[in-house]
C-alpha positions as YAML, in Angstrom:
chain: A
units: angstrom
residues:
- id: 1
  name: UNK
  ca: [-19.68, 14.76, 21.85]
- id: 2
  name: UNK
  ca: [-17.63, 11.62, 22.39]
- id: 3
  name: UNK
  ca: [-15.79, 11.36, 25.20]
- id: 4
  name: UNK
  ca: [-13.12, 9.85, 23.97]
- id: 5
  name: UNK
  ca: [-12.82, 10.36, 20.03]
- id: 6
  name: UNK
  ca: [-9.73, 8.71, 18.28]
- id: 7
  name: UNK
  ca: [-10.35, 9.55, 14.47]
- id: 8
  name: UNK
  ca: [-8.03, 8.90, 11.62]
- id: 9
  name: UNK
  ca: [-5.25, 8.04, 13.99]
- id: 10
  name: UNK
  ca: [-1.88, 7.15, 12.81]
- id: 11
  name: UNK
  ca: [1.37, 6.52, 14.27]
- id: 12
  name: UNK
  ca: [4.89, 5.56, 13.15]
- id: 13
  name: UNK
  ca: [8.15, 3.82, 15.39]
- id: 14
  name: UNK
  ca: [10.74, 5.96, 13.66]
- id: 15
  name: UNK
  ca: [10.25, 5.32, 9.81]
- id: 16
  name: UNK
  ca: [8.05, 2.29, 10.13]
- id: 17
  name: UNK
  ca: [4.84, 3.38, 10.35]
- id: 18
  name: UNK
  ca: [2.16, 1.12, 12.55]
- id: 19
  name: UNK
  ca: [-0.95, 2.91, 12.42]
- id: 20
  name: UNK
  ca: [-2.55, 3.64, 9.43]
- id: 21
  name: UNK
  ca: [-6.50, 5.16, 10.40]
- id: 22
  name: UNK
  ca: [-7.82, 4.19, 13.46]
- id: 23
  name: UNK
  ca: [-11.24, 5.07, 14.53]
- id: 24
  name: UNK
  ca: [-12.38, 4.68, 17.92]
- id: 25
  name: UNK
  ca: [-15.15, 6.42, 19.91]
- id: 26
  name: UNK
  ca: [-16.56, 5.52, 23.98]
- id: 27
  name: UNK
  ca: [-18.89, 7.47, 25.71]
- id: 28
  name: UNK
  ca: [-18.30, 7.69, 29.77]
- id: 29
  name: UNK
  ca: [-19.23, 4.86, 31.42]
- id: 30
  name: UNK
  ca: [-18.66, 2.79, 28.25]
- id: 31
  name: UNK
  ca: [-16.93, -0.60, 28.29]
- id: 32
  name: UNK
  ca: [-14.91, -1.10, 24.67]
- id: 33
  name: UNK
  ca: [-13.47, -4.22, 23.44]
- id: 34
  name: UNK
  ca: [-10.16, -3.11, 21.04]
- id: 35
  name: UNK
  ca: [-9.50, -6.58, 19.26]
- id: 36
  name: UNK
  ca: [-7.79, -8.06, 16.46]
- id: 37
  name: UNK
  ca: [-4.97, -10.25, 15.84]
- id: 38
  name: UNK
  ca: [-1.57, -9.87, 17.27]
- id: 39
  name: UNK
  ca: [0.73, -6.85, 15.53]
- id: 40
  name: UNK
  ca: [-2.24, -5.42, 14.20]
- id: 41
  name: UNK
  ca: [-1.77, -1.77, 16.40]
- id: 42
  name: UNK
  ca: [-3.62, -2.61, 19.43]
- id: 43
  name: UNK
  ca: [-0.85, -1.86, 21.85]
- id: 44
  name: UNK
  ca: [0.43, 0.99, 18.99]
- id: 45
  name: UNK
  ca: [-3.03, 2.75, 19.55]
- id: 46
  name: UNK
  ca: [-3.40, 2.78, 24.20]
- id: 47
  name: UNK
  ca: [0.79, 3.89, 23.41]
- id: 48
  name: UNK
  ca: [-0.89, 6.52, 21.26]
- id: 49
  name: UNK
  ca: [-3.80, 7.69, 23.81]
- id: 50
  name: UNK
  ca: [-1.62, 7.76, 26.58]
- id: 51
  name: UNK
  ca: [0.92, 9.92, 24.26]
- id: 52
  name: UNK
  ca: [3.67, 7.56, 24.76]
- id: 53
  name: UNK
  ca: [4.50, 7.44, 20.90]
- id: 54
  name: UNK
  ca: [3.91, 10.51, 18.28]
- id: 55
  name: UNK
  ca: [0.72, 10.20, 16.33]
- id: 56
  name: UNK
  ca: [-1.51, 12.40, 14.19]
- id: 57
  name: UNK
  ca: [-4.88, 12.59, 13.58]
- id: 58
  name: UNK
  ca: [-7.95, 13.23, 16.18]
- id: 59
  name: UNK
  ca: [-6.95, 12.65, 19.03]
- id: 60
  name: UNK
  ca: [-9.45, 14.41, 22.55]
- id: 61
  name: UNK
  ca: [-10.34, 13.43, 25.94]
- id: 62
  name: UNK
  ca: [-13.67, 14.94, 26.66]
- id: 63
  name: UNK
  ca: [-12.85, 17.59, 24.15]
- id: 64
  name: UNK
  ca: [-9.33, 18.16, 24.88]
- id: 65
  name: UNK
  ca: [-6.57, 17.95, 22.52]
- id: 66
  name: UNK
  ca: [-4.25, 14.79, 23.98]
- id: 67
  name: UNK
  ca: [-1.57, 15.75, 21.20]
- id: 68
  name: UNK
  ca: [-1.14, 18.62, 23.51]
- id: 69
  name: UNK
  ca: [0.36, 17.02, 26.01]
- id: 70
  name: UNK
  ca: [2.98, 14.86, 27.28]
- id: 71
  name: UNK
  ca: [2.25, 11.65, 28.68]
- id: 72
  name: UNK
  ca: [2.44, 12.71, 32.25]
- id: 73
  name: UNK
  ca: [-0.46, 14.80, 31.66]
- id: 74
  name: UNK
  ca: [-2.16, 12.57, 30.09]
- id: 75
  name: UNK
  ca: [-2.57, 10.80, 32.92]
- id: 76
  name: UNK
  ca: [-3.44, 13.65, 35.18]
- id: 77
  name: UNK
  ca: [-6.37, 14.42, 33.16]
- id: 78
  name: UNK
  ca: [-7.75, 11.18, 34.49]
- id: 79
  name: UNK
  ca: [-6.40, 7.93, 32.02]
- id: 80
  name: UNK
  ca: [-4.56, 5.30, 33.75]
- id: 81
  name: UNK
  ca: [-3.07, 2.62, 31.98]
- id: 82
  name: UNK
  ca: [-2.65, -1.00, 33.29]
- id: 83
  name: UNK
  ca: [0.16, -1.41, 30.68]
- id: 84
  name: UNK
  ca: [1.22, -5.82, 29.42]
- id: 85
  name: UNK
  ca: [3.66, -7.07, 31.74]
- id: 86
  name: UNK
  ca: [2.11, -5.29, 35.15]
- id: 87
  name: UNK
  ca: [5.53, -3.26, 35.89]
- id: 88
  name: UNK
  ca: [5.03, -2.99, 39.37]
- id: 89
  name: UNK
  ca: [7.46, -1.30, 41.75]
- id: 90
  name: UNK
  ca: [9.07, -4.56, 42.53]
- id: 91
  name: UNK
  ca: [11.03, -3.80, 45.61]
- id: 92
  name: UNK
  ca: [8.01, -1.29, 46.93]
- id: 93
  name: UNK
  ca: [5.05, -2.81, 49.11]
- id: 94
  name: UNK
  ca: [1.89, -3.54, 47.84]
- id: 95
  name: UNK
  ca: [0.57, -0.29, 50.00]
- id: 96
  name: UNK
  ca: [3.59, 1.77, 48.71]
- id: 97
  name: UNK
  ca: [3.15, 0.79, 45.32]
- id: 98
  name: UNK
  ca: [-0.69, 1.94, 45.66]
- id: 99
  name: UNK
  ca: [0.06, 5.47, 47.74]
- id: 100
  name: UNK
  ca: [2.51, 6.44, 44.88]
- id: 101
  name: UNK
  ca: [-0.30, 6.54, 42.08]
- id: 102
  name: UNK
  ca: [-2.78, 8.07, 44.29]
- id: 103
  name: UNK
  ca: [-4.45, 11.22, 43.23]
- id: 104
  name: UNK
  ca: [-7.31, 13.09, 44.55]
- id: 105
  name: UNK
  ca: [-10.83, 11.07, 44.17]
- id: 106
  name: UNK
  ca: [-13.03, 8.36, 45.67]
- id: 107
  name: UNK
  ca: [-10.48, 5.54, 45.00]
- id: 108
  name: UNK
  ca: [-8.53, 5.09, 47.88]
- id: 109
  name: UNK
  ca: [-6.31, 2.31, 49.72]
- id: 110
  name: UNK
  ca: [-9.81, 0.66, 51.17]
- id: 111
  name: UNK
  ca: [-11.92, 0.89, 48.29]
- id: 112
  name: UNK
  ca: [-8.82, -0.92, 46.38]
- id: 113
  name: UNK
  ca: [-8.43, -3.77, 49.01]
- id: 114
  name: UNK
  ca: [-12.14, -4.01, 49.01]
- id: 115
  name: UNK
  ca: [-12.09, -4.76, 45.11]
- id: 116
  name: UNK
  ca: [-9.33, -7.05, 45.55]
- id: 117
  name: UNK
  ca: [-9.32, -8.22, 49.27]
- id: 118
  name: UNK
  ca: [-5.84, -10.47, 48.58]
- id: 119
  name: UNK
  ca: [-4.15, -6.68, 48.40]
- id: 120
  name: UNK
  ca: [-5.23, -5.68, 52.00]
- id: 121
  name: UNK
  ca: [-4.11, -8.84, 53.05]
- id: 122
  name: UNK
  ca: [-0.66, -8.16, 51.64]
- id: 123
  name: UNK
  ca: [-0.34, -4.20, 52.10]
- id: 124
  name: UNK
  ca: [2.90, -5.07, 53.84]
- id: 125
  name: UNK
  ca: [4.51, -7.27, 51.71]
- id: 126
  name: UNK
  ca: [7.34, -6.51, 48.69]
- id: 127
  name: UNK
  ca: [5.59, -6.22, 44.82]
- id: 128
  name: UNK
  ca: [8.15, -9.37, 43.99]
- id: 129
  name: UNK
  ca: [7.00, -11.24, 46.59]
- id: 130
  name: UNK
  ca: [3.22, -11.95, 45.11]
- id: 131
  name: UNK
  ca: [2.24, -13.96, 42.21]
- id: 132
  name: UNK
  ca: [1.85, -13.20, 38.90]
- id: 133
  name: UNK
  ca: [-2.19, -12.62, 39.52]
- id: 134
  name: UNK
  ca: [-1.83, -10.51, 42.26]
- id: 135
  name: UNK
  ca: [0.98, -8.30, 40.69]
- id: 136
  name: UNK
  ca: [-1.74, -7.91, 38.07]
- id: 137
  name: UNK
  ca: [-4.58, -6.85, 40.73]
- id: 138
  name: UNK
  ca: [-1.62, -4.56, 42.36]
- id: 139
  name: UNK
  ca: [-1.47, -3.20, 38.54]
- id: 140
  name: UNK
  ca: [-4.71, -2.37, 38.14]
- id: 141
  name: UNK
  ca: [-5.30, -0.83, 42.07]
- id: 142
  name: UNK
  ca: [-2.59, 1.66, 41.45]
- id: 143
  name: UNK
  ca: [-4.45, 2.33, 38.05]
- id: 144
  name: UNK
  ca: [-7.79, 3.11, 40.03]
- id: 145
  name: UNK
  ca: [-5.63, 5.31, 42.29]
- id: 146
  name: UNK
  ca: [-5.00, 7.90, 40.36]
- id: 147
  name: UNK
  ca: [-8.92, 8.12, 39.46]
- id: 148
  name: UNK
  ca: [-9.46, 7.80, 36.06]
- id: 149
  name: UNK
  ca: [-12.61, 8.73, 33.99]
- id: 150
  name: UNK
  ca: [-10.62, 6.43, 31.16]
- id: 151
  name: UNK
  ca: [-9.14, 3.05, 32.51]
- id: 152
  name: UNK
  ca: [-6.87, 1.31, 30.14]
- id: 153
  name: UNK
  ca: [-5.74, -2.48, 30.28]
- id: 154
  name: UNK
  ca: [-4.06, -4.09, 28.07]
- id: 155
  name: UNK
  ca: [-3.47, -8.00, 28.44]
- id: 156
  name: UNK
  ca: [-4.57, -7.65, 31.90]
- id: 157
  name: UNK
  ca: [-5.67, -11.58, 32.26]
- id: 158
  name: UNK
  ca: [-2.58, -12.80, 30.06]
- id: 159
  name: UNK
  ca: [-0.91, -16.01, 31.25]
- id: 160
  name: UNK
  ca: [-2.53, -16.23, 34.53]
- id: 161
  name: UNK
  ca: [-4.04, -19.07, 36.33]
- id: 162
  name: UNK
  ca: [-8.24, -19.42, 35.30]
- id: 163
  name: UNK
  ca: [-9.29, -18.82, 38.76]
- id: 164
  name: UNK
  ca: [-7.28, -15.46, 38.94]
- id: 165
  name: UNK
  ca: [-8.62, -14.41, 35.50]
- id: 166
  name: UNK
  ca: [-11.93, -14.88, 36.50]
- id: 167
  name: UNK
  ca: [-11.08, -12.63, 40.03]
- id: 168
  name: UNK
  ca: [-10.19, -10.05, 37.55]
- id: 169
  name: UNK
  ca: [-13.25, -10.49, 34.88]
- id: 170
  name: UNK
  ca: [-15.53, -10.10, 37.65]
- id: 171
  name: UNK
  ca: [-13.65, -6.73, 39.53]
- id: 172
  name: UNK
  ca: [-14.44, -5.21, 35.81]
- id: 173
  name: UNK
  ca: [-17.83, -6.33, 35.42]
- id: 174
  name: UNK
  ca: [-18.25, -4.52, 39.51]
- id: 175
  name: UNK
  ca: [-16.28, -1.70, 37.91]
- id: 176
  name: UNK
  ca: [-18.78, -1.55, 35.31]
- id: 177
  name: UNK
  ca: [-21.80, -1.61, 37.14]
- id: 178
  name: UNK
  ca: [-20.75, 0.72, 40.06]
- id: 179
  name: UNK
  ca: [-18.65, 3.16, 38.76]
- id: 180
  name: UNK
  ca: [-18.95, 5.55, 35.49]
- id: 181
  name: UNK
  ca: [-15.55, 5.37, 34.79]
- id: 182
  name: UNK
  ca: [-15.07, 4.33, 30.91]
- id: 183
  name: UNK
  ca: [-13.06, 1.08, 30.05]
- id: 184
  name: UNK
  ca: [-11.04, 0.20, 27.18]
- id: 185
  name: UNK
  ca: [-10.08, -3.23, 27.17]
- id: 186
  name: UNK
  ca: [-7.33, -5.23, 25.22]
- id: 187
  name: UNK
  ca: [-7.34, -9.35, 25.99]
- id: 188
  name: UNK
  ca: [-7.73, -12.35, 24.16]
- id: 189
  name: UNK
  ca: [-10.40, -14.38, 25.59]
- id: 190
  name: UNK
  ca: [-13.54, -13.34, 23.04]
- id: 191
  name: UNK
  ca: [-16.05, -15.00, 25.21]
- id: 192
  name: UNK
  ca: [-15.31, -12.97, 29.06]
- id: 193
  name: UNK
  ca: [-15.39, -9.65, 26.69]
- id: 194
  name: UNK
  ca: [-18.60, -9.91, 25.22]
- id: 195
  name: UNK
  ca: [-20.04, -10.31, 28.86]
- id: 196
  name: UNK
  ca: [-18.88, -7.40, 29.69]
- id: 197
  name: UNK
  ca: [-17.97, -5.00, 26.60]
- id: 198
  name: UNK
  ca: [-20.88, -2.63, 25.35]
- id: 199
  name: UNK
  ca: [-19.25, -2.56, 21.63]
- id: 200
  name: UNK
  ca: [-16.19, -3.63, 19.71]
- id: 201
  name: UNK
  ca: [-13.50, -1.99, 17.37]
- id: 202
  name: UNK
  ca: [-11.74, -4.47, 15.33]
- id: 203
  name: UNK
  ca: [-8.04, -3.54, 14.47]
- id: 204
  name: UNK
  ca: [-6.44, -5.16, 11.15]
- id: 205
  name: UNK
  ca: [-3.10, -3.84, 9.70]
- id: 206
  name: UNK
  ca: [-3.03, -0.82, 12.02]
- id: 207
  name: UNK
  ca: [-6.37, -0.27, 10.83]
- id: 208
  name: UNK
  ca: [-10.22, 0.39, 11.59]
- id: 209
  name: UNK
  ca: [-12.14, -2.42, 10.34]
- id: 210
  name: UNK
  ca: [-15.11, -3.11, 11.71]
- id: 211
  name: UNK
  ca: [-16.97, -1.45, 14.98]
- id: 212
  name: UNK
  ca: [-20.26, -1.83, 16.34]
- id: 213
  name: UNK
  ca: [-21.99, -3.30, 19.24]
- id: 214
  name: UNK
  ca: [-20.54, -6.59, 20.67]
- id: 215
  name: UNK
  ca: [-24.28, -8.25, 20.36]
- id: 216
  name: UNK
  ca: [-23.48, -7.10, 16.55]
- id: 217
  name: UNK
  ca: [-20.26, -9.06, 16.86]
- id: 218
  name: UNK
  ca: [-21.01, -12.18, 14.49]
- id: 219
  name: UNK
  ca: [-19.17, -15.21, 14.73]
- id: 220
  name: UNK
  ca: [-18.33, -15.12, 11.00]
- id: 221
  name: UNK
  ca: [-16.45, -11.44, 11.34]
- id: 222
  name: UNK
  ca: [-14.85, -12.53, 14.79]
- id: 223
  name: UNK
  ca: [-13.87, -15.45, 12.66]
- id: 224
  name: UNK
  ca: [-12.56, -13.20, 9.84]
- id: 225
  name: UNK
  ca: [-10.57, -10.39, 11.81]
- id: 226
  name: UNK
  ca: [-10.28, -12.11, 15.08]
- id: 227
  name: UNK
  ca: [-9.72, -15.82, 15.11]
- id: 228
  name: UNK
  ca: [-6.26, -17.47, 14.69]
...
């Protein structure tokens, strides 16, 4: 069994409907690239897994039934989302903003700084008073506080400066090799996720089209689904 299985998912946003079968499977430990074009239910589909919009279809975390439960839940049973746009606690420290994700597990406040050592160094220090990169690191440190078995990011390395995107490329590739936690990634730059993405699931039109291994990734179909 799967540990994550999303099969024949849909979704609407009141009568429009944005999902229209999407099939997605990762095994623990398992690094997945979700790609596609922008609007084509990327975003729609982690909202859906993390029950933040209604959806149908199969939908199970290690065989249970996320339709079950309410968001809050969700995340209890060990996914944590580093949602677009970082929404940290801006007027709560960098430590704060950590301590009020934590849950029970081997992630804690020194394992996070040790990931991303520019955190320690700013444990004190207001969420609105870092940069756009480290917000994002802050982002995904509370994420690994709450010790997932299913970490989420979408856009994680969007608009920030190369040297902070690679900071980040290589804290997932550690993430990867040292942990078993299963990653579902969302970002735009084809060439950092097939270093460090096991397989692929192409979105187009709210839709499964192609999924496979990302060496089975040619350019031709990232060209087709994929390129602008």
């Amino acid at each position: 069994m799967s540990f994550l299985t999303v099969q024949n998912l849909t979704a609407t946003y009141g009568v429009s409907q944005a999902l229209f079968g999407v099939d997605l499977t990762m095994a623990e430990g398992e690094v997945t690239a979700l790609m596609g074009r922008n609007g084509m239910g990327k975003s729609t589909t982690v909202k859906a897994i993390c029950q933040m919009i209604r959806s149908e279809g199969t939908l199970t975390l290690d065989g249970l039934n996320l339709h079950d439960l309410p968001s809050h839940k969700v995340a209890r049973k060990g996914v944590g989302l580093v949602p677009e746009g970082r929404r940290c606690f801006a007027d709560l420290t960098v430590r704060e903003n950590l301590v009020a994700a934590a849950r029970p597990g081997d992630w804690n406040m020194a394992k996070v700084a040790e990931l991303f050592p520019r955190l320690g160094e700013r444990e004190g220090q207001r969420a609105v008073s870092l940069s756009g990169g480290e917000q994002q690191m802050l982002a995904i440190g509370r994420a690994l506080m709450t010790n997932p078995r299913l970490l989420i990011l979408d856009e994680a390395t969007e608009g920030l400066a190369p040297i902070i995107r690679q900071e980040i490329w290589a804290a997932l590739r550690r993430l990867k090799q040292e942990t078993s936690v299963a990653i579902l990634l969302i970002d735009k730059s084809l060439k950092e996720l097939a270093a460090v993405s096991d397989k692929a699931v192409i979105l187009e039109r709210g839709k499964t089209v192609w999924a496979g291994a990302m060496a089975d990734l040619t350019p031709e179909i990232s060209e087709r689904f994929v390129g602008v």
